[in-house]
Short mmCIF file of C-alpha atoms and ligand atoms in Angstrom, two decimals:
data_model
loop_
_atom_site.label_atom_id
_atom_site.label_comp_id
_atom_site.label_asym_id
_atom_site.label_seq_id
_atom_site.Cartn_x
_atom_site.Cartn_y
_atom_site.Cartn_z
CA MET K 1 -0.02 0.05 0.09
CA THR K 2 1.51 3.44 -0.92
CA ALA K 3 2.09 5.99 1.36
CA ALA K 4 -1.33 7.88 1.08
CA LEU K 5 -3.15 4.91 2.69
CA LYS K 6 -1.91 4.01 6.32
CA ASP K 7 -3.71 1.58 8.34
CA GLY K 8 -6.98 1.94 7.01
CA LEU K 9 -6.33 6.01 7.12
CA ALA K 10 -5.93 8.35 4.03
CA ARG K 11 -3.54 11.10 4.00
CA ASN K 12 -2.79 14.30 3.02
CA PHE K 13 0.20 15.41 0.81
CA VAL K 14 1.25 18.40 1.94
CA ALA K 15 4.44 20.30 0.31
CA GLY K 16 6.06 16.96 -0.13
CA GLN K 17 5.16 14.84 3.40
CA TRP K 18 2.20 12.90 3.87
CA VAL K 19 0.44 14.25 7.08
CA GLU K 20 -2.93 13.31 8.79
CA GLY K 21 -5.17 16.06 10.80
CA ASP K 22 -6.18 17.09 13.68
CA VAL K 23 -6.91 13.85 16.12
CA GLY K 24 -10.22 12.95 15.20
CA ALA K 25 -10.77 15.10 12.39
CA VAL K 26 -11.64 12.05 10.64
CA ILE K 27 -13.81 11.62 7.56
CA PRO K 28 -15.39 8.33 7.24
CA VAL K 29 -15.39 6.78 3.89
CA GLU K 30 -18.01 4.30 2.64
CA ASP K 31 -17.95 0.97 -0.23
CA PRO K 32 -21.32 1.84 -1.77
CA GLY K 33 -21.09 -1.37 -3.38
CA HIS K 34 -21.70 -3.21 0.41
CA ALA K 35 -23.37 -0.10 2.18
CA ALA K 36 -20.05 -0.52 4.68
CA HIS K 37 -17.67 1.40 5.84
CA PHE K 38 -14.19 1.18 3.70
CA ALA K 39 -11.79 3.46 5.33
CA ASP K 40 -11.09 6.59 6.99
CA CYS K 41 -9.52 9.81 5.50
CA ALA K 42 -7.62 12.38 7.93
CA GLN K 43 -9.11 16.26 7.31
CA ALA K 44 -6.43 18.48 6.87
CA SER K 45 -5.95 20.71 9.83
CA GLU K 46 -6.01 24.55 9.32
CA THR K 47 -1.98 24.29 10.31
CA SER K 48 -1.83 21.52 6.96
CA VAL K 49 -3.97 24.65 4.74
CA ALA K 50 -1.63 27.03 5.62
CA THR K 51 1.49 24.91 5.15
CA ALA K 52 0.64 24.05 1.48
CA LEU K 53 -0.47 27.69 0.83
CA GLU K 54 2.97 28.94 1.99
CA ALA K 55 4.16 26.02 0.39
CA ALA K 56 2.83 26.69 -2.96
CA ARG K 57 3.77 30.19 -2.79
CA ALA K 58 7.43 29.37 -1.94
CA SER K 59 8.12 27.18 -4.82
CA PHE K 60 6.02 29.55 -7.06
CA GLU K 61 8.64 32.35 -6.23
CA ARG K 62 11.60 29.79 -6.57
CA GLY K 63 10.53 28.62 -10.23
CA ASP K 64 10.55 25.45 -9.06
CA LEU K 65 7.93 24.66 -12.35
CA ALA K 66 8.09 27.91 -14.08
CA ASP K 67 11.64 28.37 -14.57
CA LEU K 68 12.56 25.07 -15.21
CA GLN K 69 13.62 24.44 -19.21
CA PRO K 70 10.04 23.72 -20.44
CA SER K 71 11.63 20.47 -21.98
CA ALA K 72 12.47 19.45 -18.32
CA ARG K 73 9.03 20.12 -17.06
CA GLY K 74 7.54 18.14 -20.06
CA ARG K 75 10.10 15.42 -18.88
CA LEU K 76 9.37 15.55 -15.21
CA MET K 77 5.24 15.50 -16.52
CA GLN K 78 6.38 12.45 -18.33
CA ARG K 79 7.48 10.57 -15.19
CA ILE K 80 4.61 11.79 -13.50
CA ALA K 81 2.41 9.61 -16.59
CA THR K 82 4.78 6.79 -15.77
CA GLU K 83 4.21 6.43 -12.05
CA ILE K 84 0.73 6.73 -12.38
CA ARG K 85 0.62 3.58 -14.70
CA ASN K 86 2.69 2.03 -11.76
CA ILE K 87 -0.44 2.71 -9.32
CA ALA K 88 -3.56 2.15 -11.43
CA ASP K 89 -3.85 -1.55 -10.39
CA GLU K 90 -3.88 -0.82 -6.57
CA GLY K 91 -5.19 2.67 -6.98
CA GLY K 92 -8.07 1.56 -9.44
CA GLU K 93 -9.24 -1.04 -6.50
CA VAL K 94 -9.24 1.33 -3.99
CA LEU K 95 -10.96 4.02 -6.17
CA CYS K 96 -13.57 1.06 -7.49
CA ARG K 97 -14.11 0.14 -3.66
CA GLU K 98 -14.44 3.54 -2.36
CA SER K 99 -16.45 5.17 -4.88
CA GLY K 100 -18.92 2.38 -6.21
CA LYS K 101 -17.27 2.52 -9.93
CA SER K 102 -16.46 -0.37 -11.77
CA LEU K 103 -12.90 -1.61 -11.53
CA GLU K 104 -12.49 -1.14 -15.29
CA ALA K 105 -13.42 2.39 -14.85
CA ALA K 106 -11.52 2.74 -11.91
CA ARG K 107 -8.59 1.73 -13.62
CA ASP K 108 -9.46 3.87 -16.48
CA GLU K 109 -9.69 6.78 -14.34
CA PHE K 110 -5.96 6.15 -13.68
CA GLU K 111 -5.24 5.75 -17.13
CA GLU K 112 -6.64 8.76 -18.16
CA ALA K 113 -4.94 10.31 -15.79
CA ALA K 114 -1.63 9.19 -17.23
CA GLN K 115 -2.35 10.12 -20.35
CA TYR K 116 -3.30 13.96 -19.48
CA PHE K 117 0.15 14.71 -18.27
CA GLU K 118 1.77 12.58 -21.41
CA TYR K 119 -0.39 15.36 -23.19
CA TYR K 120 -0.08 18.29 -21.45
CA GLY K 121 4.17 17.07 -20.78
CA GLY K 122 3.84 17.00 -24.64
CA VAL K 123 3.46 20.88 -24.98
CA ALA K 124 4.95 22.62 -21.77
CA ASP K 125 7.83 23.62 -24.69
CA LYS K 126 5.25 24.86 -27.22
CA ILE K 127 3.32 27.67 -25.08
CA GLU K 128 3.96 30.08 -27.61
CA GLY K 129 3.34 33.60 -27.47
CA LYS K 130 3.19 36.12 -30.35
CA SER K 131 4.75 39.22 -31.71
CA ILE K 132 3.02 42.11 -32.79
CA PRO K 133 3.79 44.30 -35.56
CA LEU K 134 3.62 47.75 -34.32
CA GLY K 135 6.03 49.28 -37.16
CA PRO K 136 9.67 49.83 -37.56
CA ASP K 137 10.01 51.86 -34.49
CA TYR K 138 8.82 48.95 -31.67
CA ALA K 139 9.29 45.39 -30.79
CA ASP K 140 6.02 43.80 -29.51
CA TYR K 141 5.44 40.55 -27.99
CA THR K 142 3.13 38.51 -25.75
CA VAL K 143 4.62 35.85 -22.89
CA TYR K 144 2.27 33.45 -21.28
CA GLU K 145 2.71 33.75 -17.76
CA PRO K 146 1.54 30.84 -14.74
CA PHE K 147 -0.82 32.58 -12.50
CA GLY K 148 1.11 31.34 -9.51
CA VAL K 149 -1.09 29.17 -7.30
CA SER K 150 -3.98 27.75 -8.57
CA ALA K 151 -6.71 25.71 -6.16
CA GLN K 152 -8.54 22.96 -7.79
CA ILE K 153 -11.39 21.58 -6.33
CA VAL K 154 -12.64 18.35 -7.13
CA PRO K 155 -15.98 16.29 -7.19
CA TRP K 156 -16.50 12.75 -6.56
CA ASN K 157 -17.56 11.23 -9.93
CA PHE K 158 -14.54 11.25 -11.41
CA PRO K 159 -11.87 11.91 -8.78
CA VAL K 160 -8.63 11.01 -10.03
CA SER K 161 -9.30 11.70 -13.89
CA ILE K 162 -10.85 15.31 -13.38
CA ALA K 163 -8.09 16.04 -10.84
CA ALA K 164 -5.47 15.21 -13.66
CA ARG K 165 -7.60 16.71 -15.91
CA SER K 166 -6.57 20.25 -14.24
CA LEU K 167 -3.58 19.56 -12.59
CA ALA K 168 -1.53 18.41 -16.16
CA PRO K 169 -1.99 22.01 -17.67
CA SER K 170 -1.71 23.81 -14.83
CA MET K 171 1.51 22.15 -14.08
CA ALA K 172 2.39 22.51 -17.87
CA ALA K 173 1.83 26.27 -17.31
CA GLY K 174 4.30 26.56 -14.77
CA ASN K 175 1.63 26.92 -11.59
CA SER K 176 1.85 25.74 -8.13
CA THR K 177 -1.32 23.89 -7.37
CA ILE K 178 -3.69 22.99 -3.86
CA ILE K 179 -6.24 20.39 -4.67
CA LYS K 180 -9.12 19.71 -2.41
CA SER K 181 -10.23 16.26 -2.54
CA PRO K 182 -13.89 15.40 -2.76
CA GLU K 183 -14.92 13.87 0.67
CA LEU K 184 -17.12 11.10 -0.81
CA ASP K 185 -14.07 9.45 -2.03
CA PRO K 186 -10.77 10.80 -1.60
CA ILE K 187 -8.24 7.82 -1.03
CA GLY K 188 -7.76 7.36 -5.15
CA LEU K 189 -6.62 10.75 -5.51
CA ALA K 190 -4.87 10.68 -2.44
CA MET K 191 -2.84 8.02 -3.96
CA LEU K 192 -1.81 10.78 -6.86
CA GLY K 193 0.35 12.08 -4.39
CA THR K 194 2.61 8.74 -4.56
CA ALA K 195 2.85 9.32 -8.29
CA LEU K 196 3.98 12.86 -7.72
CA GLU K 197 6.25 12.00 -4.82
CA ARG K 198 7.93 8.93 -7.00
CA ALA K 199 7.96 11.29 -10.06
CA ASP K 200 10.12 14.14 -7.76
CA VAL K 201 7.40 16.94 -7.97
CA PRO K 202 9.49 19.80 -6.25
CA ALA K 203 7.56 19.73 -2.56
CA GLY K 204 5.42 22.91 -2.25
CA ALA K 205 4.42 22.34 -6.12
CA VAL K 206 1.32 20.02 -5.54
CA SER K 207 -0.09 19.99 -2.61
CA ILE K 208 -3.70 17.36 -2.19
CA LEU K 209 -5.64 18.24 0.81
CA ASN K 210 -8.74 15.83 2.44
CA GLY K 211 -11.15 17.78 3.71
CA LEU K 212 -14.93 18.84 3.76
CA GLY K 213 -15.86 21.37 1.27
CA SER K 214 -17.68 23.59 3.47
CA ASP K 215 -14.56 23.76 5.42
CA ILE K 216 -11.04 23.14 3.72
CA GLY K 217 -12.77 23.51 0.55
CA ALA K 218 -14.35 27.16 1.35
CA LYS K 219 -10.89 28.26 2.98
CA LEU K 220 -8.71 27.45 -0.01
CA VAL K 221 -11.57 29.84 -2.30
CA ALA K 222 -11.76 32.60 0.00
CA SER K 223 -7.75 32.68 0.63
CA SER K 224 -6.18 35.70 -0.62
CA GLU K 225 -3.10 33.37 -1.28
CA VAL K 226 -4.90 32.00 -4.32
CA ASP K 227 -4.07 32.93 -7.77
CA GLN K 228 -6.75 31.25 -9.67
CA ILE K 229 -9.37 28.94 -9.00
CA VAL K 230 -10.65 25.62 -10.80
CA PHE K 231 -13.60 24.15 -10.07
CA THR K 232 -15.56 21.24 -10.76
CA GLY K 233 -18.89 20.00 -9.10
CA SER K 234 -22.65 21.06 -9.09
CA VAL K 235 -23.81 25.11 -9.68
CA ALA K 236 -24.74 25.64 -6.57
CA THR K 237 -21.18 25.18 -5.35
CA GLY K 238 -19.50 26.59 -8.25
CA GLN K 239 -22.15 30.03 -7.39
CA ALA K 240 -20.70 29.71 -4.05
CA ILE K 241 -17.60 29.81 -4.76
CA LEU K 242 -17.97 32.79 -7.09
CA ARG K 243 -19.09 34.96 -4.77
CA ALA K 244 -16.29 34.22 -2.52
CA ALA K 245 -13.86 34.54 -5.08
CA ALA K 246 -15.99 38.53 -5.84
CA ASP K 247 -13.87 39.98 -3.05
CA PRO K 248 -10.00 38.83 -3.65
CA VAL K 249 -11.16 38.93 -7.46
CA THR K 250 -9.58 35.42 -8.25
CA PRO K 251 -10.01 34.45 -11.48
CA SER K 252 -12.06 30.97 -11.91
CA LEU K 253 -13.06 28.63 -14.00
CA MET K 254 -16.50 27.19 -13.76
CA GLU K 255 -17.48 23.22 -15.18
CA LEU K 256 -20.86 22.33 -13.39
CA GLY K 257 -23.34 20.20 -14.13
CA GLY K 258 -25.74 19.56 -16.92
CA LYS K 259 -28.66 18.12 -18.28
CA SER K 260 -27.59 17.27 -22.13
CA ALA K 261 -30.11 15.80 -24.84
CA ALA K 262 -29.55 13.36 -27.59
CA VAL K 263 -31.62 14.17 -30.54
CA VAL K 264 -32.47 10.88 -32.64
CA PHE K 265 -33.71 11.60 -36.09
CA GLU K 266 -35.98 9.54 -37.87
CA ASP K 267 -33.38 8.03 -40.51
CA ALA K 268 -30.96 7.47 -37.22
CA ASN K 269 -29.30 3.95 -36.90
CA LEU K 270 -31.09 2.77 -33.39
CA ASP K 271 -28.55 0.24 -33.04
CA THR K 272 -25.73 2.94 -32.81
CA PHE K 273 -27.86 5.12 -30.71
CA ILE K 274 -28.79 2.06 -28.25
CA ALA K 275 -25.20 1.67 -27.63
CA SER K 276 -24.70 5.29 -26.81
CA LEU K 277 -27.51 5.22 -24.55
CA GLN K 278 -25.91 2.27 -22.41
CA SER K 279 -22.58 4.16 -22.01
CA GLY K 280 -24.31 8.00 -22.04
CA ILE K 281 -26.69 7.27 -18.88
CA PHE K 282 -25.45 3.82 -17.05
CA TYR K 283 -21.44 3.92 -17.21
CA ASN K 284 -21.04 4.97 -13.55
CA ALA K 285 -24.46 4.88 -12.60
CA GLY K 286 -25.24 8.00 -14.60
CA GLN K 287 -23.17 10.07 -12.44
CA VAL K 288 -21.33 11.98 -15.60
CA CYS K 289 -21.80 15.66 -15.86
CA SER K 290 -22.30 15.05 -19.62
CA ALA K 291 -24.47 12.33 -19.33
CA MET K 292 -27.04 11.58 -21.78
CA SER K 293 -29.73 12.33 -19.15
CA ARG K 294 -32.72 13.43 -21.90
CA VAL K 295 -33.81 12.08 -24.91
CA LEU K 296 -35.46 13.52 -27.95
CA VAL K 297 -37.09 11.14 -30.55
CA HIS K 298 -38.62 11.72 -33.63
CA ARG K 299 -42.10 10.99 -33.21
CA SER K 300 -42.40 8.46 -36.17
CA ILE K 301 -39.26 6.03 -33.84
CA TYR K 302 -40.58 6.99 -30.58
CA ASP K 303 -42.18 3.80 -29.58
CA GLU K 304 -39.39 1.59 -30.85
CA ALA K 305 -36.77 3.67 -29.25
CA VAL K 306 -38.70 3.75 -26.12
CA ALA K 307 -39.05 -0.20 -26.05
CA ARG K 308 -35.69 -0.57 -26.84
CA ALA K 309 -33.98 1.43 -24.41
CA ALA K 310 -36.30 -0.10 -22.18
CA GLU K 311 -35.48 -3.48 -23.27
CA LEU K 312 -31.68 -2.41 -22.57
CA ALA K 313 -32.14 -1.09 -19.14
CA ASN K 314 -34.33 -4.01 -17.82
CA GLY K 315 -31.17 -6.45 -19.45
CA LEU K 316 -28.23 -5.04 -17.53
CA SER K 317 -26.23 -6.68 -15.15
CA VAL K 318 -26.13 -4.74 -11.95
CA GLY K 319 -23.30 -5.60 -9.15
CA HIS K 320 -20.89 -4.39 -7.02
CA GLY K 321 -17.83 -2.70 -8.80
CA LEU K 322 -15.28 -5.45 -8.67
CA GLU K 323 -17.56 -7.79 -10.67
CA ASN K 324 -17.60 -5.07 -13.15
CA PRO K 325 -21.14 -5.19 -13.89
CA ASP K 326 -23.04 -3.09 -16.41
CA LEU K 327 -24.57 -1.32 -13.83
CA THR K 328 -22.80 -0.24 -10.57
CA PRO K 329 -24.26 1.74 -7.51
CA VAL K 330 -24.76 5.20 -6.93
CA ALA K 331 -22.02 6.66 -4.34
CA SER K 332 -24.15 7.11 -1.29
CA ALA K 333 -27.30 6.84 0.33
CA LEU K 334 -28.00 10.24 0.09
CA GLN K 335 -27.33 10.10 -3.21
CA LEU K 336 -29.38 7.57 -4.09
CA GLU K 337 -32.25 9.25 -1.88
CA ARG K 338 -31.72 12.72 -4.01
CA VAL K 339 -31.96 10.22 -7.34
CA GLU K 340 -34.81 8.14 -6.09
CA THR K 341 -36.74 11.00 -4.72
CA LEU K 342 -36.55 13.38 -8.20
CA THR K 343 -37.32 10.10 -10.02
CA ALA K 344 -40.54 9.76 -8.12
CA THR K 345 -41.97 13.33 -9.52
CA ALA K 346 -41.64 11.98 -12.98
CA ARG K 347 -44.82 9.83 -12.28
CA GLN K 348 -46.63 12.93 -10.47
CA ASP K 349 -45.81 14.96 -13.25
CA GLY K 350 -47.37 13.05 -16.17
CA ALA K 351 -44.27 10.86 -17.31
CA ARG K 352 -44.81 6.98 -17.69
CA VAL K 353 -42.01 4.44 -16.18
CA ALA K 354 -40.85 2.17 -18.93
CA ALA K 355 -38.12 0.73 -16.76
CA GLY K 356 -36.93 0.97 -13.62
CA GLY K 357 -38.21 3.79 -11.12
CA ALA K 358 -36.96 3.16 -7.68
CA ARG K 359 -34.04 1.91 -5.86
CA LEU K 360 -33.14 -1.97 -5.88
CA ASP K 361 -34.16 -4.11 -3.14
CA ARG K 362 -30.35 -5.52 -1.90
CA LYS K 363 -27.72 -4.47 -0.23
CA GLY K 364 -25.63 -1.41 -1.09
CA TYR K 365 -27.01 1.62 -2.77
CA PHE K 366 -28.14 0.46 -6.22
CA MET K 367 -30.86 2.40 -8.56
CA ALA K 368 -32.85 0.44 -10.93
CA PRO K 369 -32.02 1.71 -14.37
CA THR K 370 -34.57 3.88 -15.52
CA ILE K 371 -36.34 5.26 -18.44
CA LEU K 372 -39.30 7.73 -18.33
CA ALA K 373 -41.03 7.99 -21.59
CA ASP K 374 -43.29 10.77 -22.30
CA VAL K 375 -41.51 12.98 -19.70
CA ASP K 376 -43.08 17.04 -19.98
CA PRO K 377 -40.01 19.00 -20.87
CA ALA K 378 -41.17 21.25 -18.45
CA SER K 379 -41.29 18.95 -15.25
CA ARG K 380 -38.66 18.85 -13.28
CA VAL K 381 -37.05 15.31 -14.65
CA ALA K 382 -36.50 17.31 -17.33
CA GLN K 383 -35.26 20.51 -15.86
CA GLU K 384 -33.03 19.38 -13.10
CA GLU K 385 -29.63 17.25 -13.15
CA ILE K 386 -31.02 13.67 -11.83
CA PHE K 387 -26.96 12.47 -11.48
CA GLY K 388 -27.83 9.04 -11.57
CA PRO K 389 -29.18 6.04 -14.02
CA VAL K 390 -31.85 7.61 -15.40
CA THR K 391 -33.07 9.15 -18.42
CA CYS K 392 -36.13 11.25 -19.70
CA MET K 393 -37.66 10.36 -23.33
CA THR K 394 -39.63 13.10 -25.15
CA PRO K 395 -40.97 12.87 -28.49
CA PHE K 396 -40.87 15.79 -31.40
CA ASP K 397 -42.18 16.20 -34.85
CA THR K 398 -39.82 18.94 -36.19
CA GLU K 399 -36.18 19.62 -36.76
CA ALA K 400 -36.98 23.25 -35.19
CA GLU K 401 -38.81 21.82 -32.40
CA ALA K 402 -36.22 19.20 -31.45
CA ILE K 403 -33.59 22.04 -31.50
CA ALA K 404 -35.55 23.95 -29.06
CA LEU K 405 -36.69 21.76 -26.66
CA ALA K 406 -33.01 20.31 -26.84
CA ASN K 407 -32.23 24.14 -25.68
CA GLY K 408 -34.92 24.43 -23.07
CA THR K 409 -32.75 24.02 -19.76
CA ASP K 410 -30.71 26.63 -17.91
CA PHE K 411 -27.48 24.12 -18.68
CA GLY K 412 -25.50 23.58 -22.01
CA LEU K 413 -22.95 21.34 -21.29
CA VAL K 414 -23.06 18.59 -23.89
CA ALA K 415 -25.75 17.73 -26.85
CA GLY K 416 -25.57 15.07 -29.54
CA ILE K 417 -27.66 14.20 -32.79
CA PHE K 418 -28.01 10.86 -34.16
CA THR K 419 -29.06 10.51 -37.76
CA ARG K 420 -27.32 9.73 -41.24
CA ASP K 421 -27.83 13.07 -43.00
CA LEU K 422 -24.39 14.46 -43.17
CA ALA K 423 -26.01 17.90 -43.83
CA ARG K 424 -28.28 17.81 -40.99
CA SER K 425 -25.79 17.17 -38.55
CA HIS K 426 -23.78 19.87 -39.07
CA ARG K 427 -27.25 22.34 -39.45
CA VAL K 428 -28.17 21.39 -35.87
CA ALA K 429 -24.57 20.62 -34.15
CA ARG K 430 -24.56 24.66 -34.56
CA LYS K 431 -27.65 25.61 -33.68
CA LEU K 432 -27.82 23.29 -30.24
CA ARG K 433 -26.40 25.25 -27.18
CA ALA K 434 -23.86 23.20 -25.75
CA GLY K 435 -20.17 23.61 -25.39
CA GLN K 436 -19.54 20.08 -27.26
CA VAL K 437 -21.90 18.17 -29.59
CA PHE K 438 -21.56 14.51 -30.36
CA VAL K 439 -22.80 13.25 -33.91
CA ASN K 440 -23.70 9.47 -33.64
CA GLU K 441 -21.71 8.19 -30.83
CA TRP K 442 -22.05 9.91 -27.14
CA PHE K 443 -18.61 10.73 -25.51
CA ALA K 444 -16.91 11.26 -29.06
CA GLY K 445 -13.31 12.78 -28.52
CA GLY K 446 -11.23 12.71 -25.91
CA ILE K 447 -8.35 14.57 -23.71
CA SER K 448 -7.64 16.19 -27.06
CA THR K 449 -11.28 17.76 -27.37
CA PRO K 450 -11.92 21.04 -25.77
CA PHE K 451 -14.94 20.54 -23.08
CA GLY K 452 -16.69 23.07 -20.88
CA GLY K 453 -20.51 24.83 -20.79
CA VAL K 454 -22.99 27.24 -21.47
CA GLY K 455 -25.23 28.69 -18.95
CA LYS K 456 -25.15 27.30 -15.58
CA SER K 457 -23.05 24.68 -17.32
CA GLY K 458 -20.47 27.00 -16.54
CA PHE K 459 -17.25 28.30 -18.31
CA GLY K 460 -13.83 28.00 -19.37
CA ARG K 461 -12.76 24.84 -21.12
CA GLU K 462 -10.72 22.29 -20.29
CA LYS K 463 -8.86 19.24 -22.20
CA GLY K 464 -7.25 19.81 -25.24
CA LEU K 465 -4.79 23.01 -26.22
CA GLU K 466 -7.25 25.20 -25.23
CA ALA K 467 -7.57 24.68 -21.77
CA LEU K 468 -3.54 25.77 -21.51
CA PHE K 469 -5.14 29.24 -21.73
CA ASN K 470 -6.73 28.97 -18.45
CA TYR K 471 -4.05 28.24 -17.02
CA VAL K 472 -1.82 31.30 -18.25
CA ARG K 473 -2.08 35.22 -18.44
CA THR K 474 -1.33 37.12 -21.54
CA LYS K 475 1.57 39.51 -20.79
CA ASN K 476 2.17 41.93 -23.71
CA ILE K 477 5.79 43.67 -23.76
CA ALA K 478 6.36 47.02 -25.95
CA ILE K 479 9.44 48.35 -26.96
CA SER K 480 10.17 51.62 -28.45
CA LEU K 481 13.42 51.37 -30.25
CA LYS K 482 13.65 54.81 -31.25
CA GLY K 483 16.31 55.44 -28.57
P1 LIG B 1 -20.65 19.56 -5.38
O1 LIG B 1 -20.34 20.51 -6.08
O2 LIG B 1 -21.18 18.90 -4.19
O3 LIG B 1 -19.06 19.36 -4.24
C1 LIG B 1 -17.88 18.86 -5.63
C2 LIG B 1 -16.56 19.80 -4.29
O4 LIG B 1 -16.54 21.04 -4.00
C3 LIG B 1 -16.12 18.79 -3.40
O5 LIG B 1 -14.82 18.41 -3.66
C4 LIG B 1 -16.90 19.63 -2.54
O6 LIG B 1 -16.15 19.36 -1.14
C5 LIG B 1 -16.46 21.24 -2.44
N1 LIG B 1 -17.30 21.89 -1.97
C6 LIG B 1 -18.34 21.67 -1.36
N2 LIG B 1 -18.69 23.14 -0.90
C7 LIG B 1 -17.43 23.96 -1.27
C8 LIG B 1 -17.58 25.43 -1.05
N3 LIG B 1 -18.21 26.18 -0.36
N4 LIG B 1 -16.15 25.94 -1.41
C9 LIG B 1 -15.12 25.02 -1.91
N5 LIG B 1 -15.24 24.05 -2.33
C10 LIG B 1 -16.84 23.31 -1.76
O7 LIG B 1 -20.35 18.49 -6.63
P2 LIG B 1 -20.49 16.81 -6.41
O8 LIG B 1 -21.88 16.39 -5.85
O9 LIG B 1 -18.88 16.66 -5.97
O10 LIG B 1 -20.06 16.82 -8.04
C11 LIG B 1 -21.06 16.49 -8.70
C12 LIG B 1 -21.56 17.85 -9.59
O11 LIG B 1 -20.46 18.03 -10.58
C13 LIG B 1 -22.64 17.26 -10.65
O12 LIG B 1 -23.36 18.48 -10.56
C14 LIG B 1 -21.89 17.47 -11.77
O13 LIG B 1 -22.29 17.55 -12.99
C15 LIG B 1 -20.57 18.29 -11.52
N6 LIG B 1 -19.47 18.02 -12.80
C16 LIG B 1 -19.22 18.68 -13.73
C17 LIG B 1 -18.09 18.57 -14.72
C18 LIG B 1 -17.49 19.25 -15.58
O14 LIG B 1 -16.39 19.02 -15.91
N7 LIG B 1 -18.63 20.18 -16.00
C19 LIG B 1 -17.56 16.95 -14.41
C20 LIG B 1 -17.79 16.16 -13.07
C21 LIG B 1 -19.06 16.74 -12.49
#
């Protein structure tokens, strides 16, 4: 077992040291597949928060990352990728048990994390400014400078890969970074500290703190020692953080929730759509910000699509994450309660339950894979993020109506189109209010394609080269050559 987890207690990685918190300040971590205690997590003490902030500042001032030769920074990041792969088996099992996700999905998180470090390690020496022509009497150029100390708040649905998604570009740009892990499943992310330690990341350049959002998270984002906030999580918390960031005027990046629609046209390949539906709403038990939580289907194929979706849902295998089933539990008793309660409002609002609809009668926090049909687009289940294995199906008659329905929520994270008509796919994609549009494959794209929201889904972009520009600020240097 790595130093991140000692005698059943996950520790904080602070300025290169593994530390516990104040005596008794422990967060219990459950195994949602068994609804049983799994381990404990030491909540960072106030001293640890202060030490992490001071060490991050000192590391930045020393230029530990920013003043490294960019190619050497890139090589450091490649070493981190290697060390992440070295802990992927051990880390994957821990993450599987603390989050409830499948073992395969948990290992994939570590693999994806490694890929973020490879990708951004590869661009560390390619963050190039511009030369701007001002005539013969001037030389003018821009440089991209790191912010300084980046505070990054991570959600529980993909703690390891989302942390890497922000940490890797932050490091590539030369920032110091402090990560606040999610309280439900902090241990896999704490283990990322082991990879950083083994790769010889300078002490203080990255710290990982555990603790409650309302305590450690709130302290971090309100600190005037933080130069940038990167938040991935719910809209309500994002709004609270933006309010906290207003006083010190701290630049913030917001990756928030979604209520994303797939639009299935009459010429769609239904096999393709059903395969996408399975990953789109049942992967990670639907606890995915970009989940296919709404499905709009042309009326001519609507009944067939609902029947096939219900058949898919009813045929899924269900089990503990270690068994790699199709459907795993949701992350906590509270999450199960939220999902079930919101789903129950659908019936009162006139929807038909085509599959599932309630929790499963078994140990662990299992929600039945659920297909809601004839969902009123104005109802709560069609407007609010459920964050569970539940999708809402609604028929449409015209392309214009489908676009209006797809765009008819406060969110705008992703959207999907299923059609064989190439011209229509381009036309509709441009009209959809979303940061990214998938055509004929939900989740198409990857670490190199920009990702982020519109409206209450947030602002700024993660992934791809575009993300780098969230982690730097532009300085223009204008030089008069007139003597
Ligand atoms: P959450 O908002 O409850 O918590 C996210 C993080 O914020 C946690 O680490 C929590 O401890 C911390 N936090 C809570 N209150 C805080 C405060 N006042 N100050 C600072 N930090 C605080 O979200 P969650 O339930 O962990 O995650 C699920 C949500 O995240 C969903 O809405 C989902 O759509 C969204 N999400 C978005 C993306 C994206 O890229 N857009 C990715 C994954 C998840």
